[in-house]
Amino acid sequence: MSSTESPDARAVPVVPPTRSSQVSAGEKLRTVTLPGVTLTVRSRPPAREGLPPALYVHGLGGSSQNWSELMERLADTVDGEALDLPGFGDAPPPGDGDYSITGYARVVIRYLDASARGPVHLVGNSMGGAVATRVAAVRPDLVRTLTLVSPALPELRPQRTAVPTGLLAVPGVVSLFARMTKDWSPERRTREVLALCYGDPSRVSPEGFALAVAEYERRLELPYFWEVMARSARGIVDAYTLGGQHSLWRQAEKVLAPTLLVYGVRDQLVSIRMARRASKAFRDSRLLTLLQAGHVAMMEDPDVVARAFRELLADTATTSERSAPPRG
């Protein structure tokens, strides 16, 4: 963004748009219909039978394809699936109109109960990290381990660069933003969101950029696109204001599952300052800090994130073996 552009013009989707209808080699997409909600599930067959299940949950403005690179790298470790949450990717909006963090958590729980895949290794990014935290807190029976990439947990003093996205929650701002950016090309919109999300946007390949532009064009044609963005952003803000037992930080303290926290030093949406607080809140946690990464480390440094995830699973398995009662 040039110095002459208003920072408010960066109130754009906060996860890079990737072509949701694009299926990477080896992946499959299927539609799952549950009472009141329709989901799209992206999966990659595991390298061998018997691997433990994993479920990936994307962030605001994202889709299941945000996890494709990480899923590919972990196909020898877990049996992975990634959801398109209602209103995102190829999934239609929720029938009940509930875009709250709790509402999305209910959807994830409903899917896990219906699929009988739990307990899973649950992985979430940004808004999906907040959703995954709530799931792990209220249904510990469904979660083996928890991995959070730049989770959207409440910040009292958000970064200046994150303020415009939060403004999406304010009534009327979406229509104002649409008027402000009506002359923007899909290429410019994509460059803006990549600049906001990546620590180094130049790491996106020309092919990846072209796919992101095409997906942005597709999304803008959806009649519900901006409403879903606004109401989901409002759901995040509302979750930030909840106190007592429903506070996300209070629920983080209740999480029993071993937790991997991944933060990028160059993250413009979730401050690296929150890493320390999160490390204290989650009782059984480890922290991975990436110096060059921004908001979507699983897309920027998938090899490093995959290695840390494997280490989490290996250490968890070792701990379980040590705590198991003797046989015989």
Short mmCIF file of C-alpha atoms in Angstrom, two decimals:
data_model
loop_
_atom_site.label_atom_id
_atom_site.label_comp_id
_atom_site.label_asym_id
_atom_site.label_seq_id
_atom_site.Cartn_x
_atom_site.Cartn_y
_atom_site.Cartn_z
CA MET A 1 0.00 0.00 0.00
CA SER A 2 1.40 3.39 -0.90
CA SER A 3 1.70 6.14 1.65
CA THR A 4 -1.01 8.14 -0.12
CA GLU A 5 -3.70 5.49 0.34
CA SER A 6 -6.00 5.56 3.33
CA PRO A 7 -5.31 2.75 5.84
CA ASP A 8 -9.09 2.25 5.98
CA ALA A 9 -8.87 0.92 2.44
CA ARG A 10 -7.23 -2.19 3.83
CA ALA A 11 -10.44 -3.42 5.46
CA VAL A 12 -10.31 -6.50 3.27
CA PRO A 13 -10.73 -10.24 3.90
CA VAL A 14 -8.00 -11.28 6.29
CA VAL A 15 -7.05 -14.66 4.88
CA PRO A 16 -5.64 -14.81 1.33
CA PRO A 17 -8.30 -15.89 -1.16
CA THR A 18 -7.38 -19.14 -2.84
CA ARG A 19 -9.58 -20.70 -5.46
CA SER A 20 -11.95 -22.77 -3.35
CA SER A 21 -13.14 -24.83 -6.32
CA GLN A 22 -9.52 -25.67 -7.13
CA VAL A 23 -8.65 -29.17 -5.98
CA SER A 24 -4.95 -29.86 -5.58
CA ALA A 25 -3.57 -33.17 -6.80
CA GLY A 26 -4.60 -35.92 -4.43
CA GLU A 27 -7.37 -33.91 -2.75
CA LYS A 28 -11.10 -34.56 -2.74
CA LEU A 29 -14.07 -32.28 -2.06
CA ARG A 30 -17.41 -33.44 -0.79
CA THR A 31 -20.56 -31.78 0.49
CA VAL A 32 -21.86 -32.67 3.93
CA THR A 33 -25.42 -31.72 4.86
CA LEU A 34 -26.29 -31.50 8.54
CA PRO A 35 -29.44 -30.11 10.17
CA GLY A 36 -29.50 -26.40 9.30
CA VAL A 37 -26.06 -26.26 7.71
CA THR A 38 -24.19 -27.41 4.63
CA LEU A 39 -20.41 -27.79 4.71
CA THR A 40 -17.76 -28.49 2.12
CA VAL A 41 -15.06 -30.87 3.32
CA ARG A 42 -11.64 -31.05 1.67
CA SER A 43 -9.64 -34.19 2.34
CA ARG A 44 -6.42 -35.87 1.33
CA PRO A 45 -6.11 -39.64 1.62
CA PRO A 46 -3.56 -40.53 4.31
CA ALA A 47 -0.31 -42.18 3.30
CA ARG A 48 -1.40 -45.34 5.10
CA GLU A 49 -4.33 -46.69 7.04
CA GLY A 50 -4.67 -46.21 10.75
CA LEU A 51 -3.35 -42.66 11.02
CA PRO A 52 -5.10 -40.46 13.60
CA PRO A 53 -7.68 -37.96 12.31
CA ALA A 54 -7.07 -34.21 12.05
CA LEU A 55 -9.45 -31.35 11.30
CA TYR A 56 -8.42 -27.92 10.00
CA VAL A 57 -10.51 -24.75 10.50
CA HIS A 58 -9.80 -21.61 8.43
CA GLY A 59 -10.06 -17.95 9.35
CA LEU A 60 -12.20 -14.97 8.37
CA GLY A 61 -12.37 -14.68 4.60
CA GLY A 62 -10.56 -17.98 4.10
CA SER A 63 -11.49 -21.46 2.94
CA SER A 64 -10.45 -25.06 3.31
CA GLN A 65 -7.80 -24.61 0.64
CA ASN A 66 -5.77 -22.43 3.00
CA TRP A 67 -4.69 -25.77 4.50
CA SER A 68 -3.77 -27.63 1.29
CA GLU A 69 0.00 -27.23 1.61
CA LEU A 70 0.06 -28.24 5.26
CA MET A 71 -2.30 -31.17 4.66
CA GLU A 72 -0.03 -32.45 1.91
CA ARG A 73 3.01 -32.32 4.18
CA LEU A 74 1.18 -34.07 7.02
CA ALA A 75 -0.42 -36.83 4.93
CA ASP A 76 2.12 -39.27 6.39
CA THR A 77 1.22 -38.23 9.94
CA VAL A 78 -2.56 -37.68 10.13
CA ASP A 79 -5.75 -38.41 8.22
CA GLY A 80 -6.62 -34.78 7.47
CA GLU A 81 -9.83 -32.97 6.61
CA ALA A 82 -10.44 -29.22 6.24
CA LEU A 83 -13.82 -27.51 6.46
CA ASP A 84 -15.35 -24.66 4.50
CA LEU A 85 -17.27 -22.98 7.30
CA PRO A 86 -20.82 -21.82 6.43
CA GLY A 87 -20.67 -18.81 4.10
CA PHE A 88 -17.04 -19.35 3.09
CA GLY A 89 -15.37 -21.23 0.26
CA ASP A 90 -17.98 -23.38 -1.46
CA ALA A 91 -20.31 -23.61 1.57
CA PRO A 92 -23.57 -21.61 1.63
CA PRO A 93 -24.41 -19.35 4.59
CA PRO A 94 -25.77 -20.99 7.75
CA GLY A 95 -29.49 -21.57 7.82
CA ASP A 96 -29.87 -20.02 11.26
CA GLY A 97 -27.87 -16.89 10.41
CA ASP A 98 -25.51 -17.47 13.34
CA TYR A 99 -22.04 -16.12 12.50
CA SER A 100 -20.75 -16.00 16.06
CA ILE A 101 -17.64 -17.82 17.26
CA THR A 102 -19.94 -19.99 19.37
CA GLY A 103 -22.11 -20.66 16.31
CA TYR A 104 -19.13 -21.78 14.25
CA ALA A 105 -17.90 -23.89 17.18
CA ARG A 106 -21.28 -25.61 17.27
CA VAL A 107 -20.92 -26.38 13.56
CA VAL A 108 -17.51 -27.97 14.10
CA ILE A 109 -18.82 -29.98 17.04
CA ARG A 110 -21.88 -31.05 15.05
CA TYR A 111 -19.64 -32.25 12.22
CA LEU A 112 -17.31 -34.16 14.53
CA ASP A 113 -20.22 -35.82 16.29
CA ALA A 114 -21.89 -36.75 12.99
CA SER A 115 -18.70 -38.07 11.40
CA ALA A 116 -17.59 -39.92 14.55
CA ARG A 117 -13.97 -38.96 13.76
CA GLY A 118 -13.19 -37.55 17.19
CA PRO A 119 -11.06 -37.14 19.07
CA VAL A 120 -9.08 -35.28 16.40
CA HIS A 121 -5.95 -33.22 16.20
CA LEU A 122 -7.69 -29.86 15.83
CA VAL A 123 -5.95 -27.06 13.92
CA GLY A 124 -7.22 -23.48 13.53
CA ASN A 125 -6.00 -20.20 12.04
CA SER A 126 -7.13 -16.68 13.04
CA MET A 127 -10.92 -16.80 13.52
CA GLY A 128 -10.64 -20.58 13.17
CA GLY A 129 -8.22 -20.51 16.09
CA ALA A 130 -10.84 -18.88 18.28
CA VAL A 131 -13.40 -21.43 17.11
CA ALA A 132 -11.00 -24.31 17.82
CA THR A 133 -10.25 -22.92 21.29
CA ARG A 134 -13.95 -22.89 22.14
CA VAL A 135 -14.41 -26.43 20.82
CA ALA A 136 -11.46 -27.73 22.85
CA ALA A 137 -12.75 -26.02 26.00
CA VAL A 138 -16.35 -27.22 25.87
CA ARG A 139 -15.82 -30.65 24.28
CA PRO A 140 -12.44 -31.98 25.42
CA ASP A 141 -13.55 -35.46 24.39
CA LEU A 142 -13.33 -34.37 20.74
CA VAL A 143 -9.78 -32.98 20.79
CA ARG A 144 -6.49 -34.91 21.06
CA THR A 145 -4.20 -31.94 20.47
CA LEU A 146 -4.78 -28.31 19.57
CA THR A 147 -2.69 -26.30 17.10
CA LEU A 148 -3.40 -22.58 16.77
CA VAL A 149 -1.86 -20.41 14.06
CA SER A 150 -2.24 -16.71 14.93
CA PRO A 151 -5.47 -17.36 16.86
CA ALA A 152 -7.93 -14.46 17.07
CA LEU A 153 -7.98 -14.15 20.84
CA PRO A 154 -8.99 -10.85 22.48
CA GLU A 155 -6.47 -8.01 22.42
CA LEU A 156 -7.09 -4.90 24.52
CA ARG A 157 -4.91 -2.84 22.22
CA PRO A 158 -5.04 -4.25 18.70
CA GLN A 159 -2.42 -3.24 16.18
CA ARG A 160 -3.23 -0.23 14.02
CA THR A 161 -3.05 -2.43 10.92
CA ALA A 162 -5.79 -4.67 12.34
CA VAL A 163 -8.27 -1.86 13.05
CA PRO A 164 -9.75 -1.55 9.53
CA THR A 165 -10.68 -5.24 9.48
CA GLY A 166 -12.35 -4.87 12.86
CA LEU A 167 -14.35 -1.97 11.47
CA LEU A 168 -16.13 -4.43 9.18
CA ALA A 169 -18.22 -5.25 12.25
CA VAL A 170 -19.60 -1.69 12.44
CA PRO A 171 -23.00 -1.32 10.71
CA GLY A 172 -22.68 0.58 7.45
CA VAL A 173 -18.92 0.20 7.08
CA VAL A 174 -19.18 -2.62 4.56
CA SER A 175 -21.29 -0.54 2.18
CA LEU A 176 -18.90 2.38 2.69
CA PHE A 177 -15.92 0.18 1.91
CA ALA A 178 -17.67 -1.16 -1.19
CA ARG A 179 -18.15 2.40 -2.46
CA MET A 180 -14.55 3.35 -1.63
CA THR A 181 -13.15 0.39 -3.53
CA LYS A 182 -15.66 0.04 -6.37
CA ASP A 183 -12.99 0.90 -8.94
CA TRP A 184 -10.41 -1.52 -7.55
CA SER A 185 -9.41 -4.35 -9.85
CA PRO A 186 -9.35 -7.93 -8.52
CA GLU A 187 -5.58 -7.79 -8.87
CA ARG A 188 -5.35 -4.78 -6.56
CA ARG A 189 -7.74 -6.33 -4.04
CA THR A 190 -5.61 -9.46 -3.99
CA ARG A 191 -2.36 -7.54 -3.59
CA GLU A 192 -3.86 -5.67 -0.62
CA VAL A 193 -4.94 -8.80 1.20
CA LEU A 194 -1.64 -10.56 0.54
CA ALA A 195 0.26 -7.54 1.83
CA LEU A 196 -1.85 -7.66 4.98
CA CYS A 197 -1.50 -11.39 5.58
CA TYR A 198 1.99 -12.37 4.46
CA GLY A 199 5.21 -11.37 6.12
CA ASP A 200 6.72 -11.32 2.64
CA PRO A 201 4.08 -11.24 -0.15
CA SER A 202 6.77 -11.85 -2.79
CA ARG A 203 6.81 -15.48 -1.63
CA VAL A 204 3.47 -16.02 -3.39
CA SER A 205 4.11 -17.59 -6.80
CA PRO A 206 2.68 -16.03 -9.98
CA GLU A 207 0.42 -19.08 -10.32
CA GLY A 208 -0.78 -18.71 -6.74
CA PHE A 209 -1.46 -15.03 -7.28
CA ALA A 210 -3.48 -15.73 -10.44
CA LEU A 211 -5.59 -18.31 -8.62
CA ALA A 212 -6.19 -15.87 -5.77
CA VAL A 213 -7.32 -13.17 -8.21
CA ALA A 214 -9.75 -15.58 -9.88
CA GLU A 215 -11.16 -16.60 -6.51
CA TYR A 216 -11.59 -12.98 -5.46
CA GLU A 217 -13.58 -12.35 -8.64
CA ARG A 218 -15.78 -15.36 -7.86
CA ARG A 219 -16.39 -14.26 -4.29
CA LEU A 220 -17.41 -10.74 -5.25
CA GLU A 221 -20.18 -12.20 -7.41
CA LEU A 222 -21.71 -14.05 -4.44
CA PRO A 223 -24.78 -12.14 -3.22
CA TYR A 224 -23.96 -12.91 0.41
CA PHE A 225 -20.19 -12.30 0.35
CA TRP A 226 -20.01 -8.96 2.16
CA GLU A 227 -22.81 -9.83 4.58
CA VAL A 228 -20.95 -12.97 5.66
CA MET A 229 -17.74 -10.97 6.10
CA ALA A 230 -19.46 -8.25 8.14
CA ARG A 231 -21.46 -10.57 10.36
CA SER A 232 -18.50 -12.90 10.97
CA ALA A 233 -16.30 -9.91 11.86
CA ARG A 234 -19.05 -8.81 14.24
CA GLY A 235 -19.01 -12.31 15.73
CA ILE A 236 -15.29 -11.97 16.46
CA VAL A 237 -15.74 -8.55 18.07
CA ASP A 238 -18.65 -9.84 20.15
CA ALA A 239 -16.53 -12.77 21.33
CA TYR A 240 -13.84 -10.32 22.41
CA THR A 241 -16.30 -8.55 24.69
CA LEU A 242 -17.64 -11.63 26.45
CA GLY A 243 -16.62 -11.99 30.08
CA GLY A 244 -16.85 -14.65 32.74
CA GLN A 245 -16.89 -18.31 31.76
CA HIS A 246 -17.58 -17.43 28.11
CA SER A 247 -14.43 -15.35 27.75
CA LEU A 248 -12.08 -16.84 25.17
CA TRP A 249 -9.14 -16.36 27.52
CA ARG A 250 -11.03 -18.11 30.33
CA GLN A 251 -11.84 -20.94 27.96
CA ALA A 252 -8.21 -21.13 26.87
CA GLU A 253 -7.34 -21.83 30.49
CA LYS A 254 -9.78 -24.75 30.47
CA VAL A 255 -8.22 -26.49 27.48
CA LEU A 256 -6.74 -29.83 28.52
CA ALA A 257 -5.29 -30.85 25.16
CA PRO A 258 -1.57 -30.35 24.49
CA THR A 259 -1.37 -27.15 22.48
CA LEU A 260 1.00 -25.82 19.81
CA LEU A 261 0.92 -22.03 19.37
CA VAL A 262 2.30 -20.57 16.14
CA TYR A 263 2.89 -16.83 15.77
CA GLY A 264 4.53 -14.74 13.06
CA VAL A 265 6.64 -11.78 14.11
CA ARG A 266 5.45 -9.87 11.02
CA ASP A 267 1.76 -10.53 11.70
CA GLN A 268 -0.21 -7.32 11.10
CA LEU A 269 -3.49 -8.72 12.44
CA VAL A 270 -2.59 -10.65 15.60
CA SER A 271 0.20 -9.03 17.56
CA ILE A 272 3.23 -11.10 18.47
CA ARG A 273 2.70 -9.64 21.96
CA MET A 274 -0.19 -12.07 22.38
CA ALA A 275 2.13 -15.08 22.11
CA ARG A 276 3.34 -14.69 25.67
CA ARG A 277 -0.16 -14.36 27.08
CA ALA A 278 -1.36 -17.37 25.12
CA SER A 279 1.59 -19.44 26.36
CA LYS A 280 0.50 -18.71 29.91
CA ALA A 281 -3.20 -19.26 29.30
CA PHE A 282 -3.00 -22.71 27.68
CA ARG A 283 -1.81 -24.98 30.48
CA ASP A 284 0.03 -27.53 28.32
CA SER A 285 1.47 -25.41 25.51
CA ARG A 286 4.55 -24.89 23.41
CA LEU A 287 5.34 -21.86 21.26
CA LEU A 288 6.71 -21.60 17.73
CA THR A 289 7.69 -18.06 16.70
CA LEU A 290 8.52 -17.45 13.04
CA LEU A 291 10.59 -14.35 12.35
CA GLN A 292 9.65 -13.93 8.69
CA ALA A 293 6.02 -15.06 8.82
CA GLY A 294 2.87 -12.98 9.00
CA HIS A 295 -0.70 -14.06 9.74
CA VAL A 296 -0.84 -17.35 7.81
CA ALA A 297 2.27 -19.31 8.78
CA MET A 298 0.77 -22.58 7.53
CA MET A 299 0.82 -21.07 4.02
CA GLU A 300 4.08 -19.14 4.39
CA ASP A 301 6.21 -21.77 6.16
CA PRO A 302 4.31 -25.07 5.86
CA ASP A 303 7.44 -27.19 6.28
CA VAL A 304 8.34 -25.56 9.60
CA VAL A 305 4.76 -25.74 10.90
CA ALA A 306 4.50 -29.39 9.84
CA ARG A 307 7.71 -30.24 11.68
CA ALA A 308 6.49 -28.57 14.87
CA PHE A 309 3.17 -30.41 14.58
CA ARG A 310 4.94 -33.77 14.26
CA GLU A 311 7.03 -32.97 17.31
CA LEU A 312 3.86 -32.18 19.26
CA LEU A 313 2.32 -35.51 18.32
CA ALA A 314 5.52 -37.43 19.08
CA ASP A 315 5.92 -35.83 22.50
CA THR A 316 2.25 -36.36 23.28
CA ALA A 317 2.52 -40.04 22.40
CA THR A 318 5.61 -40.41 24.59
CA THR A 319 3.87 -38.73 27.52
CA SER A 320 0.83 -40.99 27.11
CA GLU A 321 3.01 -44.07 27.15
CA ARG A 322 4.76 -42.96 30.32
CA SER A 323 1.48 -42.23 32.10
CA ALA A 324 -0.21 -45.47 31.02
CA PRO A 325 -0.74 -48.01 33.83
CA PRO A 326 1.49 -51.11 33.69
CA ARG A 327 0.05 -54.14 31.94
CA GLY A 328 -0.39 -57.53 33.49
#
